[in-house]
C-alpha atoms as a printed R data frame, in Angstrom:
    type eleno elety resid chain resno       x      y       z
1   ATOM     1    CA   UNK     A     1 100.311  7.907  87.514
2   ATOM     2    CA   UNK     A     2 101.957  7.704  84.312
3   ATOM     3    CA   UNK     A     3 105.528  7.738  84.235
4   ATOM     4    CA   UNK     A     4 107.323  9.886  81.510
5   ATOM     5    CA   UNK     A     5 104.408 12.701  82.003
6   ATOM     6    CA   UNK     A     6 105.663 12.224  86.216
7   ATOM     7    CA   UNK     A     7 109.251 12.780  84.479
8   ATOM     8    CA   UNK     A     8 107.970 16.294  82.715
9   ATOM     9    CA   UNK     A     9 106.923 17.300  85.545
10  ATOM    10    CA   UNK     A    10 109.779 17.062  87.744
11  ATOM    11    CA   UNK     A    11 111.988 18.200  85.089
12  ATOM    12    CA   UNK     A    12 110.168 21.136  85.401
13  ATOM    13    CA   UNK     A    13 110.346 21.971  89.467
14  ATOM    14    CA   UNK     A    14 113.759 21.240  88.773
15  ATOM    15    CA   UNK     A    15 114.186 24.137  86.139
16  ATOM    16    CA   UNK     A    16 112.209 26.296  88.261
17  ATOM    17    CA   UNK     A    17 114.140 25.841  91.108
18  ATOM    18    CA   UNK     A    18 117.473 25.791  89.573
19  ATOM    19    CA   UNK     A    19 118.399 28.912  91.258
20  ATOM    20    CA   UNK     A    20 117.272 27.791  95.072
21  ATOM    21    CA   UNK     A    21 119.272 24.398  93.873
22  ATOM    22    CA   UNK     A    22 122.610 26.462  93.350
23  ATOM    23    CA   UNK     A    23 122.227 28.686  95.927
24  ATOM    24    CA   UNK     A    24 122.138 25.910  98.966
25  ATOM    25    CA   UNK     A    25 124.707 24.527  97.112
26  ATOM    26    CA   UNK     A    26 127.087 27.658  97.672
27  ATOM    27    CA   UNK     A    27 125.952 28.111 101.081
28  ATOM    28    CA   UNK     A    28 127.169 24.783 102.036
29  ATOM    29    CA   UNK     A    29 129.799 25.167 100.157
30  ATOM    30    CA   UNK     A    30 130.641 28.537 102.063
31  ATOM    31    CA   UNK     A    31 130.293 27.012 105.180
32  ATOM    32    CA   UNK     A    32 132.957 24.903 104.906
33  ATOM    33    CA   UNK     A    33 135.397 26.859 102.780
34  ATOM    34    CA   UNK     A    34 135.004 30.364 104.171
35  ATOM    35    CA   UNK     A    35 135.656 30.017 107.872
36  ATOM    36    CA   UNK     A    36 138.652 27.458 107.247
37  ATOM    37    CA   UNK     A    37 139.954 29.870 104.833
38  ATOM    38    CA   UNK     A    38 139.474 32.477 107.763
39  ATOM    39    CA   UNK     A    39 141.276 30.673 111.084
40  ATOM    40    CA   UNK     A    40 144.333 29.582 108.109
41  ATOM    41    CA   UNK     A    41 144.815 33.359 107.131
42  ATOM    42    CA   UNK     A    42 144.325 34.551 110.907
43  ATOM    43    CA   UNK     A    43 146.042 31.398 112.929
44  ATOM    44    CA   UNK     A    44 148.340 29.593 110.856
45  ATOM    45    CA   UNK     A    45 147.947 25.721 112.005
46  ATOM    46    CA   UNK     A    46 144.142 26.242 113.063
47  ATOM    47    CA   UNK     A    47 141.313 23.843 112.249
48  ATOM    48    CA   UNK     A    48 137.111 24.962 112.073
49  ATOM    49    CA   UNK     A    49 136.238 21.472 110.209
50  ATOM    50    CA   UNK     A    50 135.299 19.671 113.407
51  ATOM    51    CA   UNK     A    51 132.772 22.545 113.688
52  ATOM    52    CA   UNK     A    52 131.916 23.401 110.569
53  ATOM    53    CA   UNK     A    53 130.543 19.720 109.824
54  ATOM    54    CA   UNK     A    54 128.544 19.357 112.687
55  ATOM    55    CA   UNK     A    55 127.086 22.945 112.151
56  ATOM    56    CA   UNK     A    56 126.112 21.941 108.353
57  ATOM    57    CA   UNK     A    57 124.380 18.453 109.957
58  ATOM    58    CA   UNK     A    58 122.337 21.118 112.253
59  ATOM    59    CA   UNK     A    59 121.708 23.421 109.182
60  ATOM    60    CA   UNK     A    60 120.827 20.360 107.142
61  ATOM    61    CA   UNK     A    61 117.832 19.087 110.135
62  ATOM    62    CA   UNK     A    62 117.263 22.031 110.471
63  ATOM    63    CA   UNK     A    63 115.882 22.282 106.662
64  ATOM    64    CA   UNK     A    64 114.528 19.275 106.484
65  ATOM    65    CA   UNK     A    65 111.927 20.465 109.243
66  ATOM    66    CA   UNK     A    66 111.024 24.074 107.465
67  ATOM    67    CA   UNK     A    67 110.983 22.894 104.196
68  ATOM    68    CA   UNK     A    68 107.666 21.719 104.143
69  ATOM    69    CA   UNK     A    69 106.686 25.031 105.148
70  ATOM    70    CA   UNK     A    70 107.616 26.593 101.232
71  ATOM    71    CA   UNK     A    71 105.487 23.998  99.178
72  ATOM    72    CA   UNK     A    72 103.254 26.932  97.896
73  ATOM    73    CA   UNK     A    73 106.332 29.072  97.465
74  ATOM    74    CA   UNK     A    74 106.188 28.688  93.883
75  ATOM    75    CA   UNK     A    75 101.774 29.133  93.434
76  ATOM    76    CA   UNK     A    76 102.104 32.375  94.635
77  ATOM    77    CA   UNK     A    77 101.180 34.471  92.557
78  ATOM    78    CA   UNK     A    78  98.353 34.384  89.796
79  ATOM    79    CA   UNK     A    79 100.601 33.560  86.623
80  ATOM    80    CA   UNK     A    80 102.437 31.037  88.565
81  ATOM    81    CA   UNK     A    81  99.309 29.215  89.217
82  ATOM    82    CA   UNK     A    82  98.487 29.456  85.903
83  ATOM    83    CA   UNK     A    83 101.586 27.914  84.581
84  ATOM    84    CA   UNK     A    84 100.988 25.053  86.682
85  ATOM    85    CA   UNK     A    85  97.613 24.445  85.997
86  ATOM    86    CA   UNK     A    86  98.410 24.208  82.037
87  ATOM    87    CA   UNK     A    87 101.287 21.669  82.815
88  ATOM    88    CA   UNK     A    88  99.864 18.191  81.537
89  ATOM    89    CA   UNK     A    89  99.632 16.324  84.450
90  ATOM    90    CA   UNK     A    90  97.765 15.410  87.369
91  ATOM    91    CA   UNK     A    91  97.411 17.188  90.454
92  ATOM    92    CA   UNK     A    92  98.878 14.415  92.168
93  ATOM    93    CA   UNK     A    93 101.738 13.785  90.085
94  ATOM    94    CA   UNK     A    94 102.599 17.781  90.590
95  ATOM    95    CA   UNK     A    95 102.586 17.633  94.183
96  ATOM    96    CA   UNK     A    96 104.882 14.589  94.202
97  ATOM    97    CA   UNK     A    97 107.079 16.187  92.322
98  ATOM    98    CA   UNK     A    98 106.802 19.580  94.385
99  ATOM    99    CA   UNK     A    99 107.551 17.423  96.978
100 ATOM   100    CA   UNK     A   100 110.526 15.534  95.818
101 ATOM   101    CA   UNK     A   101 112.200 18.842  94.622
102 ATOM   102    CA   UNK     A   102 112.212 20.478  98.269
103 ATOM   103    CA   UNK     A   103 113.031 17.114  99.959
104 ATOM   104    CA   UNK     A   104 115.105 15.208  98.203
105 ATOM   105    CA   UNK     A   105 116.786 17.691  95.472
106 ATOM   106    CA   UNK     A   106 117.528 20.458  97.984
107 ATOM   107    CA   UNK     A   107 119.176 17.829 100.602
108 ATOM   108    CA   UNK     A   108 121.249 16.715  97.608
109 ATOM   109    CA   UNK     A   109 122.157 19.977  95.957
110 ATOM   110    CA   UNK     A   110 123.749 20.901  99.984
111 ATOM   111    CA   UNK     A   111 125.336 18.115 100.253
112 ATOM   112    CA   UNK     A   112 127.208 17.901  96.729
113 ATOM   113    CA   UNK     A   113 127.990 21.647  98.274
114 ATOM   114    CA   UNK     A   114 129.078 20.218 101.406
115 ATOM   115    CA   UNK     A   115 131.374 17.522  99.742
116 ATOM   116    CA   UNK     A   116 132.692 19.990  97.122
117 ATOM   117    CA   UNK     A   117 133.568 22.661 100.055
118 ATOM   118    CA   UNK     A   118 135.195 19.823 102.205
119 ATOM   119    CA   UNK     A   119 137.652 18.852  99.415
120 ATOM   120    CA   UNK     A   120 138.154 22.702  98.632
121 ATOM   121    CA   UNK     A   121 139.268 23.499 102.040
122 ATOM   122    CA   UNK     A   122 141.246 20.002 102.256
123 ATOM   123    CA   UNK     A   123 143.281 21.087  99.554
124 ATOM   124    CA   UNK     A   124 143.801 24.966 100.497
125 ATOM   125    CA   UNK     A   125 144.786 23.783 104.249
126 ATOM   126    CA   UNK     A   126 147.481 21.790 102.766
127 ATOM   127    CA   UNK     A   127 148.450 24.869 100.142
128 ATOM   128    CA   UNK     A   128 148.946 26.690 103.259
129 ATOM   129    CA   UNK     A   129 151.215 23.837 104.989
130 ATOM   130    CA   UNK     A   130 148.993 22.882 107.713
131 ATOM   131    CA   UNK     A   131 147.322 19.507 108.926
132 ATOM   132    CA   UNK     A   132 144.119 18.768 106.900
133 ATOM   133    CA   UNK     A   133 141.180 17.102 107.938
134 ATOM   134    CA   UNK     A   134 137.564 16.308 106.823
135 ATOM   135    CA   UNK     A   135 134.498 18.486 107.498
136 ATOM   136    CA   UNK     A   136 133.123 15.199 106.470
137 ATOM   137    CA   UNK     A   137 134.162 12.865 109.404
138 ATOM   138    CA   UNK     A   138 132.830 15.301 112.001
139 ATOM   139    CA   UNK     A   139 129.189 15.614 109.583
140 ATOM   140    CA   UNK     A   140 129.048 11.546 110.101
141 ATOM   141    CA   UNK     A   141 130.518 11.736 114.279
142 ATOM   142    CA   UNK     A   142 126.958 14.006 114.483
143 ATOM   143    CA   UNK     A   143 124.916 11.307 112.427
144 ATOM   144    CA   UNK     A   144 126.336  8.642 114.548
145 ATOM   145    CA   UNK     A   145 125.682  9.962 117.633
146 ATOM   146    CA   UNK     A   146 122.157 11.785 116.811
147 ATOM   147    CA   UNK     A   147 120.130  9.874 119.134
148 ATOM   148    CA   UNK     A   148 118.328  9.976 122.304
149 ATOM   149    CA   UNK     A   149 119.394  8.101 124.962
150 ATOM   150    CA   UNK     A   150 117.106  5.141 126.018
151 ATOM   151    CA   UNK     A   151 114.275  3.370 124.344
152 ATOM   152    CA   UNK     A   152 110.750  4.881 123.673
153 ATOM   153    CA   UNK     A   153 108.108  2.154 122.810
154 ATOM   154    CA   UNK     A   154 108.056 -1.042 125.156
155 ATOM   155    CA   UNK     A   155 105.149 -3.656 125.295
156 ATOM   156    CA   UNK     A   156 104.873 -6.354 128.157
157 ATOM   157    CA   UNK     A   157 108.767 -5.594 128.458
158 ATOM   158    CA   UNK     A   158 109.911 -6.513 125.319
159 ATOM   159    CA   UNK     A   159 112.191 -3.915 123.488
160 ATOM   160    CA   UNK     A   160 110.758 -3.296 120.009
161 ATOM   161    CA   UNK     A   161 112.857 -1.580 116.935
162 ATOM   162    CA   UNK     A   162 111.519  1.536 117.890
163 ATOM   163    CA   UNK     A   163 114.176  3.095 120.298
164 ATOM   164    CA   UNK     A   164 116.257  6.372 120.368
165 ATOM   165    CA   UNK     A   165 117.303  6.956 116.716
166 ATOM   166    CA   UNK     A   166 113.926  5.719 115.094
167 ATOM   167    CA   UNK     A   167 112.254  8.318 117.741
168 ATOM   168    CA   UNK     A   168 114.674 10.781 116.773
169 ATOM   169    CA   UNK     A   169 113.372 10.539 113.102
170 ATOM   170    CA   UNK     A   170 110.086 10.075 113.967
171 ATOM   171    CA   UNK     A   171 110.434 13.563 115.723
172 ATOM   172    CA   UNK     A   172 111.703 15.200 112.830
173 ATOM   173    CA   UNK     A   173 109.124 13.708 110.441
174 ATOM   174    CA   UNK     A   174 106.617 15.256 112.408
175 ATOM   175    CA   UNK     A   175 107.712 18.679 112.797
176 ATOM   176    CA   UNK     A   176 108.295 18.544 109.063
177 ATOM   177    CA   UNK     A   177 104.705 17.317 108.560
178 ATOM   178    CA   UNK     A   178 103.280 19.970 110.828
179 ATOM   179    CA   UNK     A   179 105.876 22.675 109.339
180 ATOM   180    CA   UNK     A   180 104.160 21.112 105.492
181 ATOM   181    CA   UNK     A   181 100.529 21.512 107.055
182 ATOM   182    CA   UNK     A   182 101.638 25.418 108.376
183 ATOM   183    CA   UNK     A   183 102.644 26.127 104.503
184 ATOM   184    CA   UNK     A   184  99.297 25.160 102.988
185 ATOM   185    CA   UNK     A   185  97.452 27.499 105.219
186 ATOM   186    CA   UNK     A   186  99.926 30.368 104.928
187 ATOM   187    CA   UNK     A   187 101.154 30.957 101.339
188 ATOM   188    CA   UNK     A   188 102.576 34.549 101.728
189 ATOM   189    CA   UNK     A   189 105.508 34.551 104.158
190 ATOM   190    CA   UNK     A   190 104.947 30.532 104.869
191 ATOM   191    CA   UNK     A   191 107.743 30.088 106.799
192 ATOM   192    CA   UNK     A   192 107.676 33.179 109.144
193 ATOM   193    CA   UNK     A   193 103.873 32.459 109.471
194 ATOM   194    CA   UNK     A   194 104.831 28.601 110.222
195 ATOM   195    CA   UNK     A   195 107.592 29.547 112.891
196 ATOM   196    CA   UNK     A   196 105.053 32.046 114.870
197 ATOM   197    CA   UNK     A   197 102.417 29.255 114.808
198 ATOM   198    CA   UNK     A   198 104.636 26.998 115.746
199 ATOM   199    CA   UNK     A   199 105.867 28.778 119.136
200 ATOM   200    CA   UNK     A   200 102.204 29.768 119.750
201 ATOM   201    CA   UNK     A   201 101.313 26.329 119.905
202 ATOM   202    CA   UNK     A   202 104.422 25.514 121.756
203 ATOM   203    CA   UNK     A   203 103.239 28.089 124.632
204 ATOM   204    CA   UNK     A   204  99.557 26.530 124.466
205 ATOM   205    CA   UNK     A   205 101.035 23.117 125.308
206 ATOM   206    CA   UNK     A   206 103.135 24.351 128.005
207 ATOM   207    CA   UNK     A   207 100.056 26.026 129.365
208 ATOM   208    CA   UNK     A   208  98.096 23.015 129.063
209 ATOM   209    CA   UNK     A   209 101.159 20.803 130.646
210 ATOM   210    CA   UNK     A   210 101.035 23.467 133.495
211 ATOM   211    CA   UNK     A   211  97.460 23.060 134.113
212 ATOM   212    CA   UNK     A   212  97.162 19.102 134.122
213 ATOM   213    CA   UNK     A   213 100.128 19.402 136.243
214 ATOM   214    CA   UNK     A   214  97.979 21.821 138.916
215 ATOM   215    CA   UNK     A   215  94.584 19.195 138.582
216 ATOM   216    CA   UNK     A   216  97.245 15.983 139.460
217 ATOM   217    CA   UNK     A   217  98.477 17.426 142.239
218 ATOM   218    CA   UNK     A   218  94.948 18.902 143.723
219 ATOM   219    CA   UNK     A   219  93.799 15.227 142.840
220 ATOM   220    CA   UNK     A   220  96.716 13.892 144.605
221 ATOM   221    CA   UNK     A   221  96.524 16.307 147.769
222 ATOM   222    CA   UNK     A   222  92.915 14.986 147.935
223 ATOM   223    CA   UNK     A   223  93.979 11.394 148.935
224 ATOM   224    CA   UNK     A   224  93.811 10.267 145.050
225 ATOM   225    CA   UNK     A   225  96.341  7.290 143.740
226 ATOM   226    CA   UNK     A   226  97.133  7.818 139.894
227 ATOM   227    CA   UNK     A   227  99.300  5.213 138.600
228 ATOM   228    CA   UNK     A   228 100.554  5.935 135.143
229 ATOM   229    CA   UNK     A   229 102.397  3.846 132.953
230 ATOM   230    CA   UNK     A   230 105.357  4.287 130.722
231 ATOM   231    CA   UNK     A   231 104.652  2.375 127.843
232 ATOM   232    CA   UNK     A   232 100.835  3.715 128.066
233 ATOM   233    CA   UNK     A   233 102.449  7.541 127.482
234 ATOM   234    CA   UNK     A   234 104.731  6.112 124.540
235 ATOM   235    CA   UNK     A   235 101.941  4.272 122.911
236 ATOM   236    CA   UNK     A   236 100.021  7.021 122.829
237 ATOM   237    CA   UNK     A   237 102.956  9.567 121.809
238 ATOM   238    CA   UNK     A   238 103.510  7.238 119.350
239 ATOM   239    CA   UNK     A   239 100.242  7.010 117.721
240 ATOM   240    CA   UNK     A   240  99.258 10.496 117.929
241 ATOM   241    CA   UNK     A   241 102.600 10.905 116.459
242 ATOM   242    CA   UNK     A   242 101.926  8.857 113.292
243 ATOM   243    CA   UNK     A   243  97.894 10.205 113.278
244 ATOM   244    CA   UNK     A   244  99.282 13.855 113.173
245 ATOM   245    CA   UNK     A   245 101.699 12.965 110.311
246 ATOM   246    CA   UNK     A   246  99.453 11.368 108.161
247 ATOM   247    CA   UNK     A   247  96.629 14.512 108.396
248 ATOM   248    CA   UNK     A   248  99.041 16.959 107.987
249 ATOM   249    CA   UNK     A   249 100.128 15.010 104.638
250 ATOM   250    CA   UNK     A   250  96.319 14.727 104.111
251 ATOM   251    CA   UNK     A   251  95.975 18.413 104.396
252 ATOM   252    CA   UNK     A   252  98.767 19.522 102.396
253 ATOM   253    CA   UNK     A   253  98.104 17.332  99.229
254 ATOM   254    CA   UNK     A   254  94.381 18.094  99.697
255 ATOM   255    CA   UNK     A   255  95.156 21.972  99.815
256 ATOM   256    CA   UNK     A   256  97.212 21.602  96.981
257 ATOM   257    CA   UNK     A   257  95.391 19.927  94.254
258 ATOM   258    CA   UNK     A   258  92.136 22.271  94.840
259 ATOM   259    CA   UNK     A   259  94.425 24.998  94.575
260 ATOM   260    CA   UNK     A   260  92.742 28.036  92.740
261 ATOM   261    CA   UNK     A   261  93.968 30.914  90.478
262 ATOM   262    CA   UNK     A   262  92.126 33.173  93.030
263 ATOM   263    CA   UNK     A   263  91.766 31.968  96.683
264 ATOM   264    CA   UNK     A   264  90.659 32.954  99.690
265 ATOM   265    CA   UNK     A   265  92.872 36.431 100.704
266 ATOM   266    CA   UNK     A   266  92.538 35.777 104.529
267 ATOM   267    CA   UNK     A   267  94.283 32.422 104.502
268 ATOM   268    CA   UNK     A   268  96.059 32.229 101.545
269 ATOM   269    CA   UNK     A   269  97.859 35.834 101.605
């Protein structure tokens, strides 16, 4: 991959997607500002940061999971396809770049929002005479405390590295890698597309939870012993986890560099 043509490249997702970059911007920005602004003009003395920051950490996970889900957003149409094809660069070093601009720029872009909305409403809360605090300091209360409870991978006893934070982001890598294999299948509408797949397969494994639950308990009314094993389920949770991750990645990056100017209309609508 050669360097300064990788550089092009993601100068150029940047330009195109200069107007997605300022608009999460002003939404986080909005976030903060707006309903402080609000509770000082209707309740003199209030305070919405302590909400407000913990509602833009949800917003912010909550992006980070669907994002994956708008990689095609800008090969929709025939012209756009051509302008990609005629950039000089590999296939590769485009869908990096693709990559990096929904991932890391659009994280960035809300949080300079974020940080610029915090100090906004810090300053207008004092303007108005009342006690100021940080949106910011409630943001990192919901990063410190975003974990599950316990640990999830144990062998012969011994507690390895990967317990209740590391399976929280393992969680949300995978839901972003399954939301990123959703978006190279549907390309018009992605993310409503990915959202409906996504609770259809949520009912199928319910389903399929409620019938293995039905053939254990027939087995066990039958006189059968099944002895199960924790670390067996979060071994295999585990891998399936980091198997799932990697095809959907597969998928994705092989979808995207045999992207056509004219594709199939039943997948790629």
């Amino acid at each position: 991959m050669n360097k300064n043509r990788f550089l092009q490249v993601l100068r150029w997702e940047l330009l195109l997607s200069k107007r997605h970059l300022v608009t999460i911007g002003l939404v986080f920005l909005g976030l903060v500002v707006i309903p402080q602004l609000l509770v000082l003009i209707i309740k003199n003395g209030s305070d919405s940061t302590f909400t407000t920051g913990k509602i833009a950490f949800g917003f912010l996970l909550a992006y980070f999971v669907l994002c994956g889900a708008t990689i095609f957003s800008s090969l929709r149409s025939r012209q756009q396809r051509i302008n990609n094809f005629t950039l000089p660069a590999s296939n590769k070093e485009k869908f990096i770049a693709r990559y990096l601009v929904l991932v890391v720029a659009m994280p960035i872009a809300a949080m300079i929002g974020f940080l610029g909305g915090d100090l906004l409403q810090h300053l207008l809360t004092m303007v108005f005479g009342s006690h100021a605090q940080w949106a910011v300091s409630s943001a990192a209360d919901s990063v410190a405390h975003a974990s599950f409870s316990g640990n999830v991978f144990f062998v012969n006893g011994q507690d390895y590295i990967f317990n209740g934070t590391a399976a929280l982001l393992m969680a949300l890598v995978t839901e972003h890698a399954c939301f990123l294999f959703f978006g190279s299948i549907f390309h018009k509408h992605p993310l409503v597309m990915a959202l409906l797949s996504w609770m259809a397969l949520g009912i199928l494994l319910l389903c399929a939870v409620a019938v293995g639950g039905h053939i254990a308990s027939e087995f066990l009314d039958s006189g059968y012993t099944i002895t199960l094993y924790d670390y067996w389920w979060e071994a295999l949770i585990f891998a399936f986890s980091i198997a799932l991750t990697i095809f959907c990645y597969w998928f994705a990056y092989r979808r995207y560099t045999r992207l056509q100017v004219i594709n199939n209309q039943w997948i790629n609508k």
